[in-house]
XYZ file of C-alpha atoms in Angstrom:
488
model
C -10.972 31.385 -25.954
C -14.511 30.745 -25.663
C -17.068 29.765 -22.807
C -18.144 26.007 -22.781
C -21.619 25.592 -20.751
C -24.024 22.455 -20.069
C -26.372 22.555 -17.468
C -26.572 26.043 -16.715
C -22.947 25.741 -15.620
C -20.072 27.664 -17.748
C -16.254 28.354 -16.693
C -14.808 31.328 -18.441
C -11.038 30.730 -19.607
C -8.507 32.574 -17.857
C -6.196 34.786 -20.186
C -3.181 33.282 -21.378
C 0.325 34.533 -21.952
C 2.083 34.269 -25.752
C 3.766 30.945 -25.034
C 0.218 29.515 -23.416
C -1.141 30.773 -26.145
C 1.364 29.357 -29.041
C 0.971 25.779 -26.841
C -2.954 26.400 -27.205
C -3.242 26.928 -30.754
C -0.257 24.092 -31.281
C -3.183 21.581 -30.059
C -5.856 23.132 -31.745
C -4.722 22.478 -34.679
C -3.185 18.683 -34.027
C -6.142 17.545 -36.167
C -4.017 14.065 -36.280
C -4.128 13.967 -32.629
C -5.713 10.764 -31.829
C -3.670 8.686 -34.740
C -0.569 9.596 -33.283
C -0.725 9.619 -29.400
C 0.153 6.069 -28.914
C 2.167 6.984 -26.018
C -0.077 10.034 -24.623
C -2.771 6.850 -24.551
C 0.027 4.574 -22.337
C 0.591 6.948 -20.438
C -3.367 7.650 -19.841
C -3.982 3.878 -19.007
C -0.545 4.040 -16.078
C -1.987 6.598 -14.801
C -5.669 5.942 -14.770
C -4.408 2.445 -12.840
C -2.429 4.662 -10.172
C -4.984 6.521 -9.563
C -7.833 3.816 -9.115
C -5.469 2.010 -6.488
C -5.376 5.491 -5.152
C -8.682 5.059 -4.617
C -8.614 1.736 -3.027
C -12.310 1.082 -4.049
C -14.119 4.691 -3.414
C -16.359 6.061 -5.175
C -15.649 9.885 -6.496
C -18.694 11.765 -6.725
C -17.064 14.921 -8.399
C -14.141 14.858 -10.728
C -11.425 17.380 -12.177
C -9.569 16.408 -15.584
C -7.385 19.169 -16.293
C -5.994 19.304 -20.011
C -8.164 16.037 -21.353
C -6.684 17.082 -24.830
C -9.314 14.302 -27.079
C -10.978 12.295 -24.344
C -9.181 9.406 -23.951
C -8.566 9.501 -20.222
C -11.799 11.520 -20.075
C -13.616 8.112 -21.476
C -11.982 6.030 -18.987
C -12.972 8.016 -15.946
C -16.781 8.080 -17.185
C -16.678 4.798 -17.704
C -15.323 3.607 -14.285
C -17.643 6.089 -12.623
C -20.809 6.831 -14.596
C -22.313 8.775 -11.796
C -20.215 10.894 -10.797
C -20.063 14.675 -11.785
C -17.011 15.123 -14.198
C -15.395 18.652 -15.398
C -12.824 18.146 -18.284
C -10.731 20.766 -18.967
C -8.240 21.456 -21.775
C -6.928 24.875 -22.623
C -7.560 24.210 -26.517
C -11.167 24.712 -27.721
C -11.061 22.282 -30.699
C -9.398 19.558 -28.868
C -12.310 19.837 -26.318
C -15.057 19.477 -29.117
C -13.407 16.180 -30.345
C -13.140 14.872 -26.276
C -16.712 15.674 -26.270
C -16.994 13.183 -29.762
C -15.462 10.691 -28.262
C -17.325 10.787 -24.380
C -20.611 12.091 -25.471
C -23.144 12.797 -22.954
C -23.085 13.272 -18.821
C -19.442 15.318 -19.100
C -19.248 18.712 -18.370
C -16.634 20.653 -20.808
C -14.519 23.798 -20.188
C -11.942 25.724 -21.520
C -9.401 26.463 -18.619
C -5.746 26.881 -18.005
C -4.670 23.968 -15.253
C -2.597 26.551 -13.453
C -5.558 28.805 -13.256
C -8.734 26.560 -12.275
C -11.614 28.778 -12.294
C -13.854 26.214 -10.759
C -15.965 25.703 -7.202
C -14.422 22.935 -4.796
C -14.280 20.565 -3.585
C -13.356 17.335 -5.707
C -13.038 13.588 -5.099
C -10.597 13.231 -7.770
C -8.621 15.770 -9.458
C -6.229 14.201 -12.430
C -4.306 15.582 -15.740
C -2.555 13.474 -17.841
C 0.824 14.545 -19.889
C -0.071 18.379 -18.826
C 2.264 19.425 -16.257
C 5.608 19.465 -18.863
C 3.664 22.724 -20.387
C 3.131 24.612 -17.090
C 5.363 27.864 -16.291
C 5.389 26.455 -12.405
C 4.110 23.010 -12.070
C 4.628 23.183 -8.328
C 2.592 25.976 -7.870
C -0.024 24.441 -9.822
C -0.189 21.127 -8.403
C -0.637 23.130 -4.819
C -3.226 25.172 -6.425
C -5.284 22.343 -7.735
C -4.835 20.600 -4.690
C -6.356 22.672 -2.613
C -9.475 22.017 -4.486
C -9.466 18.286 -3.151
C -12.025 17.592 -1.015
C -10.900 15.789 2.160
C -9.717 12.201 1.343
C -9.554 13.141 -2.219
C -6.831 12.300 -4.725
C -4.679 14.232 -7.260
C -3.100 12.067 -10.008
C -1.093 13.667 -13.079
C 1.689 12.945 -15.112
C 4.258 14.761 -17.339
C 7.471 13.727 -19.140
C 10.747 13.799 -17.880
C 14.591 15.173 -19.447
C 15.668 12.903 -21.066
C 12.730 12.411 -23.666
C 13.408 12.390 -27.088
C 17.209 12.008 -26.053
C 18.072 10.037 -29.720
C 16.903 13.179 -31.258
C 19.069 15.536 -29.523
C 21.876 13.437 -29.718
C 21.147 13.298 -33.694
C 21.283 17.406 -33.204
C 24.373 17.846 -31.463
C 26.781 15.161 -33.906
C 25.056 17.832 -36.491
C 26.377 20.798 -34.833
C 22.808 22.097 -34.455
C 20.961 22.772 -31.061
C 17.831 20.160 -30.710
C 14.876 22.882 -29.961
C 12.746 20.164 -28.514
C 10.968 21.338 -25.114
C 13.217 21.777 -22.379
C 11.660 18.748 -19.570
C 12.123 18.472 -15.608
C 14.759 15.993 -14.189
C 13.981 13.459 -12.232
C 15.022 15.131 -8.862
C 13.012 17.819 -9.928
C 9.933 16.337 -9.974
C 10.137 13.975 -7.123
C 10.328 18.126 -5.140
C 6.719 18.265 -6.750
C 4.639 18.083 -3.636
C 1.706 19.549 -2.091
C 1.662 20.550 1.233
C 0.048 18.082 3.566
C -0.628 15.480 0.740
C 0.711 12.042 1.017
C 1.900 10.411 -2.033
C 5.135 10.215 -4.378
C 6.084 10.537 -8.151
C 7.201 6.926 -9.497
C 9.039 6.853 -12.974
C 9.075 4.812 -16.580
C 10.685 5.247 -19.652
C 9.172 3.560 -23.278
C 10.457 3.564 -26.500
C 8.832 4.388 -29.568
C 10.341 3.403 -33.390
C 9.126 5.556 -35.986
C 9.558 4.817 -40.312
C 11.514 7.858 -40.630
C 13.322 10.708 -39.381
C 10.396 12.876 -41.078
C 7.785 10.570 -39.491
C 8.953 11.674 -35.994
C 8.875 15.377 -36.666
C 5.367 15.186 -37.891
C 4.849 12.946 -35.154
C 5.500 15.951 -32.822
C 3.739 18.239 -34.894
C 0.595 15.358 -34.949
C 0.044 15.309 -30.942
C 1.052 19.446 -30.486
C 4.164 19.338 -29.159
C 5.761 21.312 -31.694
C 6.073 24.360 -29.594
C 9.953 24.753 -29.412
C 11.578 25.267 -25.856
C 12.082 29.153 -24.743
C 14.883 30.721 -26.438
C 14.944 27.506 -28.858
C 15.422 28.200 -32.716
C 13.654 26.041 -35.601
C 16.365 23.748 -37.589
C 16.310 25.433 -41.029
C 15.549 22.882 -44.352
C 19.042 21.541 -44.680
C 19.821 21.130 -41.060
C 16.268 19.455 -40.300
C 17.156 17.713 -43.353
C 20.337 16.197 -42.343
C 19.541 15.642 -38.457
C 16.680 13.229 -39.909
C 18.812 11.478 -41.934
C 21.157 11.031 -38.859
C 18.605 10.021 -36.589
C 17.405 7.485 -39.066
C 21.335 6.031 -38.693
C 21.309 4.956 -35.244
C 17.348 3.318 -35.610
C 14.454 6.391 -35.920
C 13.716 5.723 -32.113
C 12.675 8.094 -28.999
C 12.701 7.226 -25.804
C 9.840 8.826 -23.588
C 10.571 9.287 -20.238
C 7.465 9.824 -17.829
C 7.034 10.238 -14.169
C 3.414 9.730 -12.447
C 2.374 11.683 -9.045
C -0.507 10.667 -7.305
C -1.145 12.122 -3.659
C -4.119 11.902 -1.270
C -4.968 14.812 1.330
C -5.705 13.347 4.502
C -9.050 11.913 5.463
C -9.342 14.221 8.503
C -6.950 17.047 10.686
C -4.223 15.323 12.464
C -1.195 13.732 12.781
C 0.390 10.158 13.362
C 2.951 9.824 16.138
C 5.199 7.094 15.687
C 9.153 6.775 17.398
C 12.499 5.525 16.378
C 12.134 3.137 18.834
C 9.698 2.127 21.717
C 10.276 4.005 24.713
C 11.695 7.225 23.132
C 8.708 9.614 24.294
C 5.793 8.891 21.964
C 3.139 8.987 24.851
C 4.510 11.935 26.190
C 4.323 13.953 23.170
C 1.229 13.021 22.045
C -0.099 14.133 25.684
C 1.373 17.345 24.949
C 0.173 17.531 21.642
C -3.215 17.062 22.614
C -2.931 19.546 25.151
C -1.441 21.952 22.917
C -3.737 21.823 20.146
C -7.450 21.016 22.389
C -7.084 17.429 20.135
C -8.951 14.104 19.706
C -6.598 10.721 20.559
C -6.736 8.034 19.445
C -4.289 4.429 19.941
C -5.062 2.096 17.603
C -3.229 -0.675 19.100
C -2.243 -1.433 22.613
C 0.000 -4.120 24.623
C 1.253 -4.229 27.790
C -1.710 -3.785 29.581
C -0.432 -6.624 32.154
C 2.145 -4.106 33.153
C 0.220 -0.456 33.009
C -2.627 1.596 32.528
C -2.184 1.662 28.816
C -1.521 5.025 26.973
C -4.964 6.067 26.814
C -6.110 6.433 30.344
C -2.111 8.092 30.440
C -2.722 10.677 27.893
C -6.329 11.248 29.248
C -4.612 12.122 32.682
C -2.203 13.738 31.883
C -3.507 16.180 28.926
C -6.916 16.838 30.411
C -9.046 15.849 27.504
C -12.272 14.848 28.166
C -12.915 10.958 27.934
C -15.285 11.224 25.014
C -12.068 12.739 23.163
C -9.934 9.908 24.208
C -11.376 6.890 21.523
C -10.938 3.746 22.437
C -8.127 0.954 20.745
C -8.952 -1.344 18.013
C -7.287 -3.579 19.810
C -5.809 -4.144 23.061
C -3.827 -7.162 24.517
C -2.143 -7.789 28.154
C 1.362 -9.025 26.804
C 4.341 -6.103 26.922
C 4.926 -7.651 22.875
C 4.692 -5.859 20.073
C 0.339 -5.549 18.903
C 0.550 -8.640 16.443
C 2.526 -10.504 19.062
C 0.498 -9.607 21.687
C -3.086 -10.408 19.922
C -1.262 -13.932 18.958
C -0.295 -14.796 22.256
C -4.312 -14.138 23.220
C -5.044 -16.393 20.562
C -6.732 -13.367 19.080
C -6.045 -11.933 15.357
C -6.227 -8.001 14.516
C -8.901 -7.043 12.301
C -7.599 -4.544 9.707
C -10.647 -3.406 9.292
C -11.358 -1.886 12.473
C -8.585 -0.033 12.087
C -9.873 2.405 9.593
C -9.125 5.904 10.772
C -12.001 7.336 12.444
C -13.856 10.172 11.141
C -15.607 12.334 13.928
C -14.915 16.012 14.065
C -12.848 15.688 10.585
C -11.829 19.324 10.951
C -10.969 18.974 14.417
C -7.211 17.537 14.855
C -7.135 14.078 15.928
C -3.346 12.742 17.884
C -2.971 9.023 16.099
C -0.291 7.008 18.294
C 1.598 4.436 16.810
C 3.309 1.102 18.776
C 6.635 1.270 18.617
C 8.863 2.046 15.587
C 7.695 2.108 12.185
C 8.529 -1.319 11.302
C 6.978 -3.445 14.124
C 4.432 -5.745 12.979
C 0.802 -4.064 13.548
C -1.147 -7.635 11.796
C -0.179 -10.728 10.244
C 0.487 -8.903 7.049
C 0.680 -5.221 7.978
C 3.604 -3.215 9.589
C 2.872 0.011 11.514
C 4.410 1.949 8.413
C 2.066 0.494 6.351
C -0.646 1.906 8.267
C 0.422 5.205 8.252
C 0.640 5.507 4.620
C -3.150 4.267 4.784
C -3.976 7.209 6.853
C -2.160 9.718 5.402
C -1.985 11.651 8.168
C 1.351 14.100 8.454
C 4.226 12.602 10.622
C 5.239 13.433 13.600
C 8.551 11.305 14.120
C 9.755 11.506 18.202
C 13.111 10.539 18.602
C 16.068 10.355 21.481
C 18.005 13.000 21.497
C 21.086 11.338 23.192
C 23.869 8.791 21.350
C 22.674 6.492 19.027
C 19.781 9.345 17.521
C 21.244 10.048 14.474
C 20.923 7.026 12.825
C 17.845 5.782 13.549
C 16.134 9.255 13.216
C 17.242 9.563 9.860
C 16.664 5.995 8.537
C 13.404 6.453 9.980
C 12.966 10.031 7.813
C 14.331 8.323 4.633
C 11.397 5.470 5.115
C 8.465 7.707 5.663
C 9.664 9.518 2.913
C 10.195 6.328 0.718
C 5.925 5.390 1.122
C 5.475 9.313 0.205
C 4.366 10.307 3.656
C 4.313 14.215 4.420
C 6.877 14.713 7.521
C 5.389 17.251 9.651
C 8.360 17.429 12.256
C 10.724 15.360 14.747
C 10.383 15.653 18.561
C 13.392 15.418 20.216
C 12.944 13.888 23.873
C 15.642 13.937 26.548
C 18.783 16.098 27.851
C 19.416 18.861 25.570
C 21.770 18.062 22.636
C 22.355 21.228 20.307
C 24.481 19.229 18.044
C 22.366 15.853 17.365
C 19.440 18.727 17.379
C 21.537 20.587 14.174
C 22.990 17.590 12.660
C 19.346 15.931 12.664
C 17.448 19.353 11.402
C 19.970 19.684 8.483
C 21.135 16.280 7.039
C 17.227 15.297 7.642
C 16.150 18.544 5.951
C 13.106 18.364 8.403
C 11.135 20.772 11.347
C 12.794 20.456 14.556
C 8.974 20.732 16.457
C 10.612 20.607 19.822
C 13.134 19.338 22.545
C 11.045 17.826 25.269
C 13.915 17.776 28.140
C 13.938 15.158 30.837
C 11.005 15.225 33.353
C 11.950 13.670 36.866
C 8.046 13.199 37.408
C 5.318 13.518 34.022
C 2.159 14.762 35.765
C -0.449 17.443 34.167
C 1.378 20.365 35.194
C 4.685 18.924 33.307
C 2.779 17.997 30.104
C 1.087 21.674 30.276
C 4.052 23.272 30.551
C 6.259 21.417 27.729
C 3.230 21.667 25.190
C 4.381 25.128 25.381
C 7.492 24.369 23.270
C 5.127 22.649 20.087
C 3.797 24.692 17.368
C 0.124 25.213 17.495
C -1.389 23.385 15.039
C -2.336 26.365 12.317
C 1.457 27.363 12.468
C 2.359 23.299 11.848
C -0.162 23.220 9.289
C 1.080 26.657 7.622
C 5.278 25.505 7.885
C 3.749 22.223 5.749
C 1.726 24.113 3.525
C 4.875 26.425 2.661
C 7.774 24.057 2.738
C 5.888 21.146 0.921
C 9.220 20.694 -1.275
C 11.328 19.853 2.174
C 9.003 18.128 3.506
């Protein structure tokens, strides 16, 4: 291990264990590294496009590569952003020296171990491609390196999935011998890959690669370094490598890779988007209390009904007590008791989406975001209210009924936040006490019960003082995230 320093800047590796270190010098000495990763380079280009769309046209001004292996993603990421201050990382020295062949000039380079980042936050962009299958806990690590993210920044990696290299085992087993390939995550495995208040997902794809030969595979895996056999695993000896070859050439010398991708942004800002099962179900009232509770910023993007009331900002500013400049103003608000697109239309007016970009004052300072409606209700011509929350990023706070008919919606609408990759922070139950929706919701919806707002006969300040009582502060909320980021 060795020191790599430009610009007066050096990391110092972080010791390794013997396996780290067998994986280590397995890619040191890959010299055929570059002729043989055809698929290391598809999967490079997949995941370079995830996380440019990521992105949605920002700019990172300081990026993270953690294992670049020989540049290739490395290349890509100077290319798209010439400016920008780039760290590429690989735990082998000598694939390092060829990365910094192949980029050249304007990269910083540095041995490190991805699960032990010995660098100084924060980053705009932290990525890794084909690394994570080689980490002890991958979880931990992607938690770790996430909390180097600056906020708004993005975390993209990928690693391969069981399953890869499946002809191969198969070619094993009808041999009587145990493959000793690595030992890969399921798919359900990864997909529990999350860090804590990050929104994002893991999507999946599987390619298959013919080879000449049963011998041109194995040195295919020696070639790119992934030679090092699973824990526990035993090496074929000559006659059994021998005749597994020859079997695997039988049924067509192909592997099938699988890969998954994980990309996940951490919010733009503290806070949280309120958004309901239905309309009516509390969502006002809980976001009073929230921003009671927690001292908070509100903000509601989109309002209707005016004709009829107030409108939920002059409510929550009565009854929380915030002060007005705390209170922002809507995006967009219409007289018509319709849902916002409806609403706007029947003004003759059309939403602008982009005033409704989430605003930024007092970014470490939370900020109460409150939906219209359910998740699905149109917010402009071509965006549903679901679809902005996954813009923002913000965690979830989901209120729901807690009387007949709860159970269903609540957890349709926990299986669609968690379909767009959305970070759950908790359900609010408002209404007459019901233990057993209350159980039945906190278990089959593995999710934070954050409270059971009973029925008020009259909301006034006092009320709303009094339930925000029964909500988390927000360090505890953001703590239970941070910790149960695989439930969540």
């Amino acid at each position: 291990m060795y020191d790599v320093a430009k610009g007066g800047k050096a990391m110092t590796a972080n010791p390794v264990h013997t396996r780290q270190a067998r994986i280590q010098h397995s890619f040191d000495a890959a010299e055929e590294y570059d002729a043989a990763a055809v698929l290391q380079r598809v999967a490079g280009r997949r995941l370079f496009e995830i996380l440019r769309a990521r992105l949605a046209g920002r700019t990172p001004q300081r990026i993270l590569e953690v294992g670049c292996g020989t540049g290739f993603l490395t290349q890509m990421l100077h290319e798209a952003w010439p400016e920008a201050e780039l760290i590429a990382t690989d735990l082998a020295p000598r694939m390092l020296e060829r990365a910094r062949m192949r980029v050249g000039e304007g990269v910083q380079f540095g041995v490190m171990d991805a699960a032990q980042p010995g660098v100084v936050r924060p980053f705009d962009l932290i990525c890794g491609n084909l690394v994570f299958q080689w980490l002890d806990d991958p979880q931990a690590a992607l938690q770790t390196l996430a909390d180097l993210l600056a906020a708004g920044g993005v975390i993209a990696v990928s690693t391969l999935l069981d399953g890869t290299f499946e002809e191969w085992g198969r070619a094993c087993t009808t041999e009587g011998v145990v493959a000793a390939t690595p030992s890969y995550p399921s798919a359900q495995t990864v997909q529990r890959w999350r860090p804590g208040l990050c929104a994002g997902q893991w999507t999946t794809e599987c390619c298959v690669q013919s080879f000449e030969s049963g011998l041109a595979f194995v040195r295919h895996l020696k070639d790119t370094g992934a030679s090092v056999p699973r824990e526990g695993g035993k090496a074929l000896s000559s006659a059994e490598l021998r005749r597994v070859m020859m079997r695997f050439e039988q049924v067509g010398a192909m592997a099938t890779w699988h890969l998954a991708y994980g990309c996940f942004q951490r919010p733009q800002r503290a806070g949280v988007f309120v958004t309901g099962t239905d309309t009516g179900v509390g969502k006002t009232l809980t976001s009073a209390c929230l921003v009671h509770a927690w001292k908070a910023l509100y903000w509601k993007p989109l309002q209707s009904g005016l004709a009829d009331e107030a409108g939920d900002t002059a409510t929550v500013m009565t009854l929380s007590g915030c002060q007005p400049d705390a209170c922002l103003s809507p995006a967009g608000a219409y007289q018509a008791s319709l849902s916002p697109l409806a609403a706007a239309r029947a003004e003759g007016a059309e939403i602008d989406p982009a005033r409704l970009a989430l605003p930024l004052q007092e970014p470490d300072h939370p900020m109460v975001v409150e939906g219209a409606g359910g998740l699905m209700v149109p917010a402009t011509g071509t965006l549903m209210m679901v679809d902005l929350a996954e813009h923002w990023g913000l965690p979830v706070v989901l209120v729901a009924r807690s009387g007949l008919g709860t159970l269903n919606h609540t957890l349709l609408s926990l299986e669609v936040l968690r379909a767009r990759g959305l970070t759950v922070a908790g359900v609010v139950l408002s209404g007459p006490l019901n233990p057993d929706n209350c159980k039945t919701i906190q278990e089959k919806g593995q999710v934070r019960i954050l409270a059971e707002l009973p029925q008020q006969d009259e909301i006034t300040a006092q009320s709303v003082a009094e339930l925000s009582r029964l909500l988390p502060s927000w360090s505890d909320l953001c703590a239970s995230m941070q910790e149960n980021a695989v439930s969540f």
